Structure formats: structure tokens, C-alpha cells
Amino acid sequence: MSEKTHQHHDPVGRLEDARLTTGAGRFSSDWNLPGQLYGVFQRSDRAHAEIVSIDVSKARQHPGVKGVYTGEDAVRAGYVKQMHTLTFTGKNGMQTRAPQRPALAATKVQFVGEAVALVVADTAGAAQDAAELIEIEYRDLRPAIQPEEALGSGAPQLHEVAPGNLALELDAGNEAAVQTAFAGASHVVRLKMEVTRVAPNPMEPRACTAVHDVRDGSYTLYTCNQGITTLRKMLSAYTAVPEDLLHIVARDVGGGFGQRTPVYPEHCALMLAAKDTGKPVKWVSTRAEGLATDSHGRSNVIDGAMALDAQGHILGMRLDWVNDKGAYLAPGCVGHLRNTSTCMTGVYKIPALYATYRVAYTNTAPIGSFRGAGRPDIAYVVERLVDESAAQLKMDPAALRRLNFIPSDAFPYKTATGSTYDNGDFPGLFEKAIKLSDWKGFPKRRKQSEKNGKLRGIGIGAVIEGTGMGNAPKDDVELVLEKNGDITVHTQAKSQGQGHETTFAQIVSKALGIPLERVKIVQNALEKQHQLLGNHTGGSRSTVGAGSVCHLAALKLIETGRPLAALELAVEPSQVEYSGGVFTTRESKRKVKLSDLAKSKPLVVAAEGKFASTFPNGCHIAEVEIDPETGVTKIVSYSAVDDCGVVINHTIVEGQLHGGVAMGAGQIFGEQVVYDRDTGQLMTGSFSDYFMPRAGMVPAIRGAEHPTPSKVSPLGVKGVGESGCTGSIPAIANAMANALRPLGIGHLEMPLTPAKVWHAIHAARKGGHASK
Ligand code: MCN
């Protein structure tokens, strides 16, 4: 972000960058163990079929092959229960219908790319060659690809346990209140929307080397992840190997975006092979495997309606969701339900809310968490409805929002779906964004664009998201004052690029008043794996959770040091003061350095805490210019004001926002996982078909902070890791709608590719209907 208005810059460069930018990082495939073998998966080339037979005899005889494993082996080992998180009770007491998922498909394949066999050989090449010799006879079945169709009558059925392909049906909010609100409304605005399926595509592909120790039956997995506590729990549930026999090693992780939290069948299949061969077995995913089998994100269809009075006050909102979950419930699948009801009211005081959810199985890759995990989805839905309402009421969309914001004196604010927003100043933040974007000057700029033959639009995304709470029992860290006076802090959070080594160190160095360079953050150390239980990194919770506990641990160190210093100073502990790494007392000129307290033995303190959700919020305003001759759109201006509470590192926060905005822009303008509706073949199986956002898509962002310290965290922090995505998706979509509305073009579904935009413009100019 080169163009910015941040006033208070004290840039602290990222401590990890020296390593990461000089090739000294250590990623999963950098691990090589003596005697290791290589695994290659043979995957289903069809979306839905019964496995009639698998003949692996030729593969077994191939030179160099040390083992071939199929669904039979997975079932025999009992590796069939992938854990899921959809543990709510649904409508009328309905319980989630979750099929088993053998680590290798046993009787049926349910999506293109599903692992059917694992071949292990001396080299990856030999394993690949042998995999191609496996003969699989399938009986093809008609696939169910589109989620609404999958739920319809006559659709092909995926799982016996889930008739009608329905995994769960549930609701949230108050249906009667919404009915009353709609009955009394002057305006009802309806919009059906799709939040498309996208692929996370972190820079580092998935990889895992599994090792079995025959002496104690333990397994060590060298695998990229977002923190071991959740992964280990899920791995144990899948394999029934007790958690204390599962060790997980990762140093640097090249991006995660939610995709790396959970267990994957591949982890388990590699464990099988490692045990059987007695050798480490290494697998590195190809890009194509990643696109087909890394859990995808979003994929929701939402039928929405908003009720307003004559002045533009929002009276109620109803949303009917169809949540596509793909072929199986990925462990991280809960986000699209929980996070969409948590912030259903957005930043507005909407008195009546009601949502229904129908969770569908389809013959596609499972859907898991992906940056935002439902947060961008609900932000998009609310903000699109707000903008369409403003259009219908012929109101300025900024004016309509001003009428409806939750006022700044209303915190803590309990929403109609039961969340408690801790703190915020939505109107104040909004006005800052309006000013930053020069909202008033827009008509002039639009005219200028018109003169140049371009269509210009401006759009707002005023958004909020819940971050913080995790599924671990607590967040905890261990802080060690080393003999040389340095500080080592162990946490179970796991950076995949977020910069924790810097920000957590900043937290500790600030609390202790010592130089940053003296603090070292160590994540997921093998020797601490079974001692610390804190949350993995995800849900933008690490700063609120692990970060806050780093702060508490530092304060505890001071309290632990105080009586020791008092002894040396020969005073009562209450007379000892601490500042800047030094204990002093008024009674004498003597000082005791913190760094001297551990001279003979390291001083260890443990701290823990459990924190409620925080609610970062922001207002993003995008301005776009469309070339009607080509349908190509440029984001010409982007302003973002965010409230992530007290900011630890301004540069990192900006980077997080910038990355998130680019991801949102990618989804609006091109990213989409596409399956052929008839055959279920993956049409976007490589980067020549799957659109990845490019840096040039997002201009310099005009950013500003508007912090309201969170009451939940002792640091006053809120999360930020997903905010960019949550703000940009609605802001850019609304800007596009605003640019096209004068032509009579209604809602267009993302992705707004040049071809789609061009067709809509040309259809409108010819007086026809805009295509969806
Ligand atoms: N931060 C800060 N001040 C605040 C809040 C955060 O300085 N008030 C800093 C943090 O200390 C941290 C970073 O900003 O260095 C993000 O913090 P936080 O919001 O707590 O989020 P997490 O660390 O828990 O990261 C998870 C979040 C998620 S859920 C996704 S998805 C995501 C994201 O972070 N995936 C990422 N950002 C990513 N960034 C990179 N480079 N790669 C990913 O895979």
C-alpha cells in the first residue's frame, strides 16, 4: 500500500523475512529422511461411480515398488472416520448425516480426484509409473453437481446415510418476528445470490512425510499445517491412534488460508504405508492434485430478502441458504453456517432476522474453511441487499446505511441472532471511509469517465466479522527467560505467513520493555507438542488468543521476577518497581536486571487464557471503471478503513488487508472452481483454467485505521487476517452493480469476467435482458 493515510508509523520489519526471502526457510517438502520412500496417489477420474474391482498386481510388480494400498487396507485399518464440525442440532432435532470416508475410496468414488490407491516406491517416478498400471473397473453413476439440483427430487444419491443428499437442515433467528416485519414493510427487496466455489491455492502445495516408530507405535508427520492441536485431534479421530502417539513437525508454512487446518485422507494413507513398509513415506502434491483435492471454499446459494419502511429503516431480513459441502463433510465445514449467523445483522440494527440452511452433498471436492469461512459470504449478502434496497428506494446508499448503523453507544450490542458485539464505532468509521474515498466527488469522476467512453461505479462494503474463539480448551504459552537473558516463547499458534514471529515478539518486548531482538517466538516445538494445548491459527484468532497470552506471560514473568529481585535488593517485593528490563526500588540506588535473574537456571512461566469473540469491522469503498467495448474492469480507487482494535504492527496489518483485498478481487473478477454439470469433470484443473488474482488487479489502497479497543483481549486487539476479503467482496460487487445499473443491468453473479460483463452490456444496449 503505497498511498496511505496512516499517521502513526513505527515500521517494524518482519523478523522472519530474512530467512524467508533468502531461501533459508524450511517447508514441508524440504524434509528428507534417511531411507525415505515416495508415495503417489492414484485418483478417481470420474465424479460418481461404484468401484467394481481394483487390480494392483501389475503395479506391485513394477521395479522399485514397495507397497500398494487401496480402500480395503484403509477399511481394515479402521481409517474411515473423518471428523467434521457440523455438530449443531438441526430443525426438528435433526442430527448431521455424515457418511464414513475411508482414507482411500473403498466401494464408491464421489468426486474427481478422490484418492483410490497409494503406491509407494523408491522414487516418485517409479511410484507414478506404477500407479498408472493399476486397473480400476468402475460402474459409472450419474453425478449430482449443482447443490440445489442435488437436493431436488430425482437427483442421484451420494450416500445411503443422507437421503436426498441432505446433510443437515437448520435455522437461526426468529421466523415469526421476520414474518411480522415483512408484513408491515413498505418495501421488500429480493435477491438471489451465489457466492462461488473457489480454491485456496496457497503457494506451498500440500505435502507430508509420515514416519512410524515401531518401538512405541508413534507416528511423526512432517506436514504443513496451521497449528497442531486441531490437526492432531482430527488425525487421532480418523485413525484411532492416541493423540500422545502423534507428533507433527512443520517449520515454515507457505500459506494456508484455512485449507491446512484439518486432517486429510492422504495423511492417514501415508501413515498406513509408513507402518507397513517400516520406512518414512513422502508425498508432495502436484498443483493439479491441489486444485482437485485441497478443500475448496464458499459455494453457497442464498435467496435473500430485506424489508424496509418508507424512510429506509431496515425492519427485517430473511435468508435461505443452500450450502454446498461437496462429497464429504470436510472438517472445517462449519464456518459457512456458524459465521454467517454470528454476523447476520452486519453493522446494522436489524430487529428481525431469520435464516434457513440446507446443507447439500454434491459430487465435488469437499468444502472447508477458506479465508473468511462464511464471513465474506454474509457480508456480501447483507451489503448487496442494502445496495439494492437503496436503489429501489432511490436513496443514496451511504444515506441508507447512516439510517441503520448500530449506534456507537450501544456496545456491548446483542444482535437478533444472539451474538454480542464487543465494541465499535460504525458511524464514525464509515464517515472516515466516505471522506477518504471522496464519495462526494464521485459524480464528477463518473462524468469524466463517461467522456472517455467508460462506465464508472462506486460501491461500499460496510462489514463486521467475528474472530477470536477457537475450539481448543484455552490458549496457552510457555515463556522462558534463558540464562543469557533472552526470552523464548512457545506457542501452538502457527504462522503460515502472518508474521507471528514479529508481532508476538513485539507484544512480549513491549510488556517487558526490552529490545525486540531479545525475544524469540517458537511455534509447535516438538518437545512442547503435548504440553501446550492452545488454538491453531485460523479464524483470525491468533493475536486475540495466543497474542494476548504472550502479553499475560510477560506480565507474569515480571511478577515472578519481583520477589527474586526483592531478595537481592533486600526490600519487600511490594517495594520493587519494574521498567525497561530493570527492577529498582526507591529505597536504594541498586538495580537488578531482568536478564540476570536466570543466570544459573532458566526461569519458566506458563500463562493461559480463554477469550470470547472479537468483532473487527471496516468500511471498504471501491471504485471501478469498465470498458464497455471489452468488458474489462479496472479498480481505479480503493479506500479501506478498518477497526481491528489496537494494532500491534501497522505494516503487517496493512499487508494482511492488502492480501485479503486482492483475494476478494480475485473472487469477484475471475476465480471460480468449475465442474461440468453433466459429467462432474473439473474444468479448472490447472492455472491455465483457474484464474488467480494478480498483484496489478488492486491499486494502491488508501487505508486508515479506526481502532476501538476490544474489551475481550487484555491487549485491546481484534483479528484482521480475514478482514480484507470480507470488505472487498461486497465493496467491489456493489461498485460493479453501481456502474452497470444505469444501463438497466440487474444483479450479476460473480465472477464478473470481461466476457460476462461485455455480454450484459451488449444485451442491455440492444434492449434485451442482461444475462446472469
Ligand atoms: N495483527 C496486528 N494487530 C492486530 C491484529 C493482528 O498486528 N490488531 C497481526 C497479527 O499479530 C498477525 C497478523 O496481523 O501477525 C494476523 O493476525 P490475526 O488477525 O490474529 O490472524 P491469525 O494470525 O490468526 O491468522 C489467521 C488469518 C486467517 S484465518 C487466514 S485464512 C489467513 C490470514 O490470517 N491466511 C493467511 N492471513 C494470511 N496471511 C498469509 N500470508 N497467509 C495465509 O495463509
PDB file of C-alpha atoms in Angstrom, residues 78-84 230-243 246 263 268:
ATOM      1  CA  GLY A  78     -10.313 -48.638  10.534  1.00  0.00           C
ATOM      2  CA  TYR A  79      -9.226 -45.371   8.910  1.00  0.00           C
ATOM      3  CA  VAL A  80     -12.757 -44.416   7.928  1.00  0.00           C
ATOM      4  CA  LYS A  81     -13.988 -41.642  10.212  1.00  0.00           C
ATOM      5  CA  GLN A  82     -13.120 -38.183   9.040  1.00  0.00           C
ATOM      6  CA  MET A  83     -14.147 -35.835  11.796  1.00  0.00           C
ATOM      7  CA  HIS A  84     -16.449 -32.949  10.993  1.00  0.00           C
ATOM      8  CA  THR A 230      -6.638 -29.350  15.843  1.00  0.00           C
ATOM      9  CA  LEU A 231      -4.837 -31.455  13.257  1.00  0.00           C
ATOM     10  CA  ARG A 232      -3.680 -33.943  15.871  1.00  0.00           C
ATOM     11  CA  LYS A 233      -7.162 -34.296  17.334  1.00  0.00           C
ATOM     12  CA  MET A 234      -8.651 -34.914  13.896  1.00  0.00           C
ATOM     13  CA  LEU A 235      -5.888 -37.293  12.914  1.00  0.00           C
ATOM     14  CA  SER A 236      -6.479 -39.276  16.074  1.00  0.00           C
ATOM     15  CA  ALA A 237     -10.225 -39.414  15.420  1.00  0.00           C
ATOM     16  CA  TYR A 238      -9.591 -40.676  11.864  1.00  0.00           C
ATOM     17  CA  THR A 239      -7.031 -43.331  12.745  1.00  0.00           C
ATOM     18  CA  ALA A 240      -7.764 -44.144  16.404  1.00  0.00           C
ATOM     19  CA  VAL A 241      -4.052 -43.631  17.115  1.00  0.00           C
ATOM     20  CA  PRO A 242      -3.979 -41.882  20.520  1.00  0.00           C
ATOM     21  CA  GLU A 243      -3.035 -38.234  20.374  1.00  0.00           C
ATOM     22  CA  LEU A 246       1.040 -38.435  17.088  1.00  0.00           C
ATOM     23  CA  VAL A 263      -6.735 -33.740   8.562  1.00  0.00           C
ATOM     24  CA  CYS A 268      -3.830 -41.292   7.051  1.00  0.00           C
TER      25      CYS A 268
END
